[in-house]
mmCIF file of C-alpha atoms in Angstrom:
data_model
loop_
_atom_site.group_PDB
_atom_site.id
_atom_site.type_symbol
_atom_site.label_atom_id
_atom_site.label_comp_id
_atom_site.label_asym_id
_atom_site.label_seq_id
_atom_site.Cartn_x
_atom_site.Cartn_y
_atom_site.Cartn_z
ATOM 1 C CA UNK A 6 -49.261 331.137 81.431
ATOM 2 C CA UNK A 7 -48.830 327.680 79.953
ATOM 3 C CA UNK A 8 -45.363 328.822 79.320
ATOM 4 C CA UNK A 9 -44.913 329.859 81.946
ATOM 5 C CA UNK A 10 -45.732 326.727 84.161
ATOM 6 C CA UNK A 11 -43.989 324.778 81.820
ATOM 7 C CA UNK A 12 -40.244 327.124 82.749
ATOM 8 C CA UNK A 13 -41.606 326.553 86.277
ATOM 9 C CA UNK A 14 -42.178 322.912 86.325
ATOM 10 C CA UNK A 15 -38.895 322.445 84.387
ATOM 11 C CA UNK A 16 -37.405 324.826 86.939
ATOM 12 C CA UNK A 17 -38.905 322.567 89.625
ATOM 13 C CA UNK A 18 -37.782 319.408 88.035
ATOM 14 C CA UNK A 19 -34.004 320.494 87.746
ATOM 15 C CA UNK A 20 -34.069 321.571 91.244
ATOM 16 C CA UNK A 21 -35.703 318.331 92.119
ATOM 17 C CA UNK A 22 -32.735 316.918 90.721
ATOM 18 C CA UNK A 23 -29.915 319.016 92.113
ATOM 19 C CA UNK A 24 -31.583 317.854 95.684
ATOM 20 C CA UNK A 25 -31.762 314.339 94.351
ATOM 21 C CA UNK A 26 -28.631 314.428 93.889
ATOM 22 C CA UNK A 27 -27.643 316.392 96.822
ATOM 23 C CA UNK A 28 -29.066 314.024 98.914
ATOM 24 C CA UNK A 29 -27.621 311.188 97.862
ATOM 25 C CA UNK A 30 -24.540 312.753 97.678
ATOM 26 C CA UNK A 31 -25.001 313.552 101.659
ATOM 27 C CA UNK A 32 -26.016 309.932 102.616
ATOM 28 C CA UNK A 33 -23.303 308.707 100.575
ATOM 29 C CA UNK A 34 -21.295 311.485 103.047
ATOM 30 C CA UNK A 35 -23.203 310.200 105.715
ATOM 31 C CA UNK A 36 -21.794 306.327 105.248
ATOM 32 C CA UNK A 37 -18.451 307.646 104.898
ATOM 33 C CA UNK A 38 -18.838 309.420 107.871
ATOM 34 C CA UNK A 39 -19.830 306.175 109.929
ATOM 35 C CA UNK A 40 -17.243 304.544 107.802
ATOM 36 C CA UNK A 41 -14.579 306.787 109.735
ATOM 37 C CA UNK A 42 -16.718 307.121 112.908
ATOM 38 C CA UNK A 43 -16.515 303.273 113.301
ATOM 39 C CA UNK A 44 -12.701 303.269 111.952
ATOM 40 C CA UNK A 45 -11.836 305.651 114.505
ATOM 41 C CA UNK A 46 -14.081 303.644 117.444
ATOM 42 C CA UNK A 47 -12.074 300.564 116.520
ATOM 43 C CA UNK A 48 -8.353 302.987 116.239
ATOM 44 C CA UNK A 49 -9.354 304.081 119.715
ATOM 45 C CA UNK A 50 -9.875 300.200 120.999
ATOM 46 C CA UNK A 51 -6.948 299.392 120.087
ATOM 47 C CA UNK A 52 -4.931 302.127 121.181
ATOM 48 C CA UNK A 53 -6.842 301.162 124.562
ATOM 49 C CA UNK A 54 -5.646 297.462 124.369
ATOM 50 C CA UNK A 55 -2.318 298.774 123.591
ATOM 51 C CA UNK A 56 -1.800 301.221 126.074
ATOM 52 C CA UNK A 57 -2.553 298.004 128.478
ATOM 53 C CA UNK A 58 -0.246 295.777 127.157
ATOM 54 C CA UNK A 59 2.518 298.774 127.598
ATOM 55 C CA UNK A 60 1.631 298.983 130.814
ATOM 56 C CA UNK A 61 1.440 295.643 131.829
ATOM 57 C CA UNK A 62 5.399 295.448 130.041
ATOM 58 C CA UNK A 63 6.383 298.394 131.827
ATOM 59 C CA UNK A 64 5.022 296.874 135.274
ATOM 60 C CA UNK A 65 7.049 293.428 134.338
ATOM 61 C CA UNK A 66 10.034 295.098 133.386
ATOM 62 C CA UNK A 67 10.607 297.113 136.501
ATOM 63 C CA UNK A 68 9.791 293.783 138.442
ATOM 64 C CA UNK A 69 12.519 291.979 136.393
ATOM 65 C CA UNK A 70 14.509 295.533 137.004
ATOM 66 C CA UNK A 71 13.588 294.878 140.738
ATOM 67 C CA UNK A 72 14.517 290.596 140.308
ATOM 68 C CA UNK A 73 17.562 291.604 138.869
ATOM 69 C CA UNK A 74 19.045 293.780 141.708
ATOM 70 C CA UNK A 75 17.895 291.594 144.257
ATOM 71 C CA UNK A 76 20.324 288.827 142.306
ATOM 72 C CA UNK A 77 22.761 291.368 141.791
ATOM 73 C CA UNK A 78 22.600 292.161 145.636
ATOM 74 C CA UNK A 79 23.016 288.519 146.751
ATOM 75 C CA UNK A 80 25.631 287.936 143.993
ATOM 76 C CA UNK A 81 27.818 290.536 145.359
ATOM 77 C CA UNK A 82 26.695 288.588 149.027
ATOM 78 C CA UNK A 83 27.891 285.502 148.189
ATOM 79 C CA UNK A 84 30.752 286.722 146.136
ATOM 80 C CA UNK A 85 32.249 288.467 149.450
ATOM 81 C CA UNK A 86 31.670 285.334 151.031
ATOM 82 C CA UNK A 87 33.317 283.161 148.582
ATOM 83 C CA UNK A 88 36.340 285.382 148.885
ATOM 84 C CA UNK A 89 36.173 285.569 152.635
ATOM 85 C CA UNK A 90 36.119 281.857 152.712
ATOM 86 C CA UNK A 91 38.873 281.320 150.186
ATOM 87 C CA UNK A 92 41.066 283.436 152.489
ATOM 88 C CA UNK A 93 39.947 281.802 155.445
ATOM 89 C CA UNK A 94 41.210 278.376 153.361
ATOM 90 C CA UNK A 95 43.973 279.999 152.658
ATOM 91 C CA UNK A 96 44.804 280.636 156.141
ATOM 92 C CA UNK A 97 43.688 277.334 157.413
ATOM 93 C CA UNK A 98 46.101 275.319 154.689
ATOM 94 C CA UNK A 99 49.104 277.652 155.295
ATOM 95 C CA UNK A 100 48.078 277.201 159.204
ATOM 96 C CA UNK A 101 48.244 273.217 158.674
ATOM 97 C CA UNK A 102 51.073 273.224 156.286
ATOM 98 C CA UNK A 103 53.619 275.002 159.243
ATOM 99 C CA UNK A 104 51.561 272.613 161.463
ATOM 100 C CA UNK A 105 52.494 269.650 159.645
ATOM 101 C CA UNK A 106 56.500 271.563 159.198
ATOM 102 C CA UNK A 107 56.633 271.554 162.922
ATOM 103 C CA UNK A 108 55.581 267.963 162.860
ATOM 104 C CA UNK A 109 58.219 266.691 160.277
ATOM 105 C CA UNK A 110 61.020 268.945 161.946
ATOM 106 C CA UNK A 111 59.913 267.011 165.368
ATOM 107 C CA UNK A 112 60.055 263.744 163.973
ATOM 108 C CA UNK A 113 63.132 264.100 162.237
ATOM 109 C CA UNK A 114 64.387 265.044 165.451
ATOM 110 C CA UNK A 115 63.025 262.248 166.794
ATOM 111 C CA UNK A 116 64.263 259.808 164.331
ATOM 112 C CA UNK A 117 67.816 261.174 164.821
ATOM 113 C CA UNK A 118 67.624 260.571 168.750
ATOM 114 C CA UNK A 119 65.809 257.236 167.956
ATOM 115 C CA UNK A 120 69.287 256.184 165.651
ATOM 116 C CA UNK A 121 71.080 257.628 168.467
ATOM 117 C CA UNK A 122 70.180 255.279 171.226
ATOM 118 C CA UNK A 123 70.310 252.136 168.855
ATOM 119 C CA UNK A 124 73.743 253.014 167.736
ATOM 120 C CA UNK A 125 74.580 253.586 171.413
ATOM 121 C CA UNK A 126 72.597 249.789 172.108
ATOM 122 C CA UNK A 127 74.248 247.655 168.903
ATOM 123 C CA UNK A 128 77.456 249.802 168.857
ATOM 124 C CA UNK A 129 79.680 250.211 165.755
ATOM 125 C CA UNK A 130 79.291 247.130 164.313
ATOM 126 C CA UNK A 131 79.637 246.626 160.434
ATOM 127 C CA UNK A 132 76.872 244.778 159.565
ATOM 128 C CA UNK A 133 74.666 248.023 160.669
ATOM 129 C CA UNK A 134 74.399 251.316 159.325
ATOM 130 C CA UNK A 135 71.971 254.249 158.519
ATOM 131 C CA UNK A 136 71.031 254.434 154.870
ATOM 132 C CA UNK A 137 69.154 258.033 154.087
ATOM 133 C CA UNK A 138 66.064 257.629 156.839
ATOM 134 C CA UNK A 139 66.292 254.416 157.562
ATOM 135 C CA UNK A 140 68.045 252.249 159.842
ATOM 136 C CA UNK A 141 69.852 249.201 158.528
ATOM 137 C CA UNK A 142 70.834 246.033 159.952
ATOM 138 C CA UNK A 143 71.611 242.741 158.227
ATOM 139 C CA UNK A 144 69.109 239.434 158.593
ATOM 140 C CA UNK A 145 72.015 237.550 159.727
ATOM 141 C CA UNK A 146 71.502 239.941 162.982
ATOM 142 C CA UNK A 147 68.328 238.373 163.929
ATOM 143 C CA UNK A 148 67.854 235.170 161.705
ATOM 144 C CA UNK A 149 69.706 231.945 160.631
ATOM 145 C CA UNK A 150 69.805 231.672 156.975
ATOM 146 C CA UNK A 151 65.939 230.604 155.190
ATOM 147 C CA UNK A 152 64.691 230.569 158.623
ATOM 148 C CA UNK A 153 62.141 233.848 160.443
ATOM 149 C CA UNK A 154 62.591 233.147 163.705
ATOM 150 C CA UNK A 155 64.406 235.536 165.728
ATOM 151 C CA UNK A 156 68.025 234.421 167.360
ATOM 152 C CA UNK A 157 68.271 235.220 171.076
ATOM 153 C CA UNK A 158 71.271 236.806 170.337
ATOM 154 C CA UNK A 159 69.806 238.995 167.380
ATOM 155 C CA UNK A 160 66.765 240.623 169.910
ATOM 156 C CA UNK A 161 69.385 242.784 171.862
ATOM 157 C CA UNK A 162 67.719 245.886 173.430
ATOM 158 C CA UNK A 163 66.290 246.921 170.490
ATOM 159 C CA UNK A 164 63.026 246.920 172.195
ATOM 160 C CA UNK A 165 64.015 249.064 175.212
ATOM 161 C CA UNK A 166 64.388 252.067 172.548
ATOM 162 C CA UNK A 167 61.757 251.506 171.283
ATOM 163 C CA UNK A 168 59.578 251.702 173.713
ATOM 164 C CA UNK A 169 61.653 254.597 175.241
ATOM 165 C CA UNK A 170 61.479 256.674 172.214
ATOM 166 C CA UNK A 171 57.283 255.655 172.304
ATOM 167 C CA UNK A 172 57.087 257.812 175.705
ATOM 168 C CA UNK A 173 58.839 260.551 174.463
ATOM 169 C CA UNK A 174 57.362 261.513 171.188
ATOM 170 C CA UNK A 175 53.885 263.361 171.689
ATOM 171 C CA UNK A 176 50.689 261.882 171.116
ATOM 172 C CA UNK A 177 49.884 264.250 168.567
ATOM 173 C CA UNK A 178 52.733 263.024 166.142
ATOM 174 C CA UNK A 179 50.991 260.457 164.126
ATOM 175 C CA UNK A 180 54.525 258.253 163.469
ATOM 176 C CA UNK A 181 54.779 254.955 163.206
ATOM 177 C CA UNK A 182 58.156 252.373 163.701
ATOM 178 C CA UNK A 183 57.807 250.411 160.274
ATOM 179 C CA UNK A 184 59.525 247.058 159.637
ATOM 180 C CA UNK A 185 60.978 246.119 156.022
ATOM 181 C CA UNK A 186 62.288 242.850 155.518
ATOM 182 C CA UNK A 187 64.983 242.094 152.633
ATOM 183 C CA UNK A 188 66.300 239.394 150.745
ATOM 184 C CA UNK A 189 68.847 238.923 147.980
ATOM 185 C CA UNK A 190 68.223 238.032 144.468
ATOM 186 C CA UNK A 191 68.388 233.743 145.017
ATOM 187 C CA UNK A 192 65.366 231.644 145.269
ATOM 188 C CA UNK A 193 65.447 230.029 148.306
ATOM 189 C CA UNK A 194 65.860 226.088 148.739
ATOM 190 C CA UNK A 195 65.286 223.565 151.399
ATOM 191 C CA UNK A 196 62.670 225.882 153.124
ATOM 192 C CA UNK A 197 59.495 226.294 154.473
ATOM 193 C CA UNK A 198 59.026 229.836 152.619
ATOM 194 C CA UNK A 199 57.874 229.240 149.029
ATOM 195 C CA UNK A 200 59.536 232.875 147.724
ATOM 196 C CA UNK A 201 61.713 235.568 149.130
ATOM 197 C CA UNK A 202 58.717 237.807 149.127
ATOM 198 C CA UNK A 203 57.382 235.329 151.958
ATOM 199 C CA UNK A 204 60.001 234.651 153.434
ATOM 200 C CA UNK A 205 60.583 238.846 154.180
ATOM 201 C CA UNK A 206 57.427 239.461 155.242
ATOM 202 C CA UNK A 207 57.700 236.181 157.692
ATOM 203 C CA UNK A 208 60.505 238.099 159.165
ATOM 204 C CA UNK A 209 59.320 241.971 159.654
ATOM 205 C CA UNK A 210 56.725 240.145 161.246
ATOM 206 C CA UNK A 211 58.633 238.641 163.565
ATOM 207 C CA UNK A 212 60.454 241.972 164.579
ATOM 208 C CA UNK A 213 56.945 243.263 164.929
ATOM 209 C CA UNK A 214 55.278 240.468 167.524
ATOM 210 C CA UNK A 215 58.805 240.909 169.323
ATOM 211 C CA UNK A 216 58.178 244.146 170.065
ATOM 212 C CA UNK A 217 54.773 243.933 170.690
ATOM 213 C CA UNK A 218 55.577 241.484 173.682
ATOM 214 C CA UNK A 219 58.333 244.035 174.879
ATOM 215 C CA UNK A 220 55.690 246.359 175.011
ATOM 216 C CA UNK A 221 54.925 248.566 172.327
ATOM 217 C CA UNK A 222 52.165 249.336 170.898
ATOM 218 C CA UNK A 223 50.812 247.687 167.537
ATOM 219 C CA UNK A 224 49.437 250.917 166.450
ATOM 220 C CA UNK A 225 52.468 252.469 166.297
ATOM 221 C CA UNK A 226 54.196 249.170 164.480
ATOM 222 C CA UNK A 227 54.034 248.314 160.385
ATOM 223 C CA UNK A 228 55.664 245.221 159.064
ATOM 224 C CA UNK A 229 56.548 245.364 155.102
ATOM 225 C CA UNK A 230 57.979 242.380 152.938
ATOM 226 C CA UNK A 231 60.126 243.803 150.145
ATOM 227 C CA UNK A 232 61.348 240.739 148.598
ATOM 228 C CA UNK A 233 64.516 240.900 146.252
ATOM 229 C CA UNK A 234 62.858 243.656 144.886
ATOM 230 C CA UNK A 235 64.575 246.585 146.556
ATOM 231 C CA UNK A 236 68.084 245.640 146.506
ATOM 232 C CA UNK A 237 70.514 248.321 148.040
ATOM 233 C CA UNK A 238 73.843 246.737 146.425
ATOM 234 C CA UNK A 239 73.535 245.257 142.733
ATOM 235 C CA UNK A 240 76.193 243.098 142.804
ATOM 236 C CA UNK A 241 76.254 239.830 142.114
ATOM 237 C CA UNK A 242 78.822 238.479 144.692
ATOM 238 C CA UNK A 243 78.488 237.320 147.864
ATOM 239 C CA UNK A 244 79.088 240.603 149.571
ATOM 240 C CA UNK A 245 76.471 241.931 147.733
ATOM 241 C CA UNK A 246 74.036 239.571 148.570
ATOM 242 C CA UNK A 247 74.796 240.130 152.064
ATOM 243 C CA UNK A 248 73.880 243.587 152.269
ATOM 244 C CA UNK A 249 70.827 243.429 150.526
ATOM 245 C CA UNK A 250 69.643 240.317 153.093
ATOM 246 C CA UNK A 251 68.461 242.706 155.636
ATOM 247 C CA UNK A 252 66.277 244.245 158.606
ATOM 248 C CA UNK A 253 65.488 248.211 158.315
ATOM 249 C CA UNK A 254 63.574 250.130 160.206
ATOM 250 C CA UNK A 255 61.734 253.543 159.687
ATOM 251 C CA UNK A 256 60.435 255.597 161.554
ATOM 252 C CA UNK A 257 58.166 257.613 159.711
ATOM 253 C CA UNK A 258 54.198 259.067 159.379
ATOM 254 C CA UNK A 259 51.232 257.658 159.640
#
């Protein structure tokens, strides 16, 4: 019997053991299992906070999706417009530019009646002649020599066509009569003009009042002093300076 108990309690003690064992084998299971239980908790969180933040993209794309065809929408908009405008430009230049043809063309014609009448008024003389556009007539026509007062004889009816020609061209023509008084190369001495350039100024202006008091108007008047500075003739002889000592008028745009 003693031997018995003695198997038995070694029996028991082994077992004892194995369950020992076994159990610390299952809590060691156990904290694994929590281990992975928590793991997975945490896995799960953060697929949670991910799936938000995927959503929350996916909500700002389509807005920026949404932003970008509104732009697109107004883009197209105002390119149309931009176009449509350009065209209307277009239109509105070409428009002004025959507008402004017409005008030319009308002056021109104007200018040619306007050299008409004063060649009808001075008649063929040789000190006057049309050079391109303009109208020329030597100083000696209107002045004495260094002086910028006009000579009765030099006044004519040159103010009659003008003033004539004033009534006929439209009001919308924006012309102007304008004035350019011309010396030759030689200082001058013994006068009361300190330089050529003076001294043709002096006398466009004095074409200009003239007219004024026969009546036209100093809007449509411009008086320019040229100097020896735009000499027709280079020469150096007396003919030469004679032709450059002069009066032209032209009648040209505002």
């Amino acid at each position: 019997m003693q031997a018995s108990l003695a198997t038995a309690q070694s029996e028991r003690d082994k077992y004892k053991s194995s369950y020992e064992a076994a159990a610390t084998n299952a809590a060691t299971a156990q904290g694994k299992v929590n281990d992975l239980s928590g793991q997975l908790a945490g896995q799960k969180e953060i697929s949670g906070q991910a799936l938000t933040q995927v959503e929350t993209l996916n909500q700002q794309i389509a807005a920026l999706r949404q932003q970008l065809a509104a732009l697109s929408a107004a883009l197209d908009v105002s390119t149309k417009k931009g176009t449509e405008s350009q065209q209307r430009i277009s239109d509105l230049g070409q428009r002004l530019n025959v507008a402004l043809a017409q005008h030319v063309q009308e002056l021109s014609r104007y200018r040619s009646d306007f050299f008409g009448k004063l060649r009808e008024i001075l008649g063929n003389r040789p000190d006057m002649r049309i050079v391109g556009d303009r109208f020329v007539l030597q100083s000696e026509v209107f002045f004495d020599t260094g002086r910028a007062e006009l000579k009765p004889e030099g006044r004519v009816e040159l103010a009659n066509a003008i003033v004539g020609l004033e009534g006929q061209i439209p009001a919308d023509i924006p012309w102007v009569l304008r004035v350019d008084g011309h010396t030759d190369v030689r200082p001058i001495l013994f006068s009361q003009f300190r330089s050529n350039w003076d001294l043709s100024a002096a006398r466009a202006i004095s074409v200009v009042q003239y007219l004024i008091v026969k009546g036209v108007k100093p809007s449509r008047l411009v008086a320019a002093g040229f100097g020896e500075f735009q000499p027709i003739d280079p020469g150096v002889t007396e003919d030469a300076y004679r032709r450059n000592r002069r009066i032209e008028f032209k009648l040209t745009e505002r």
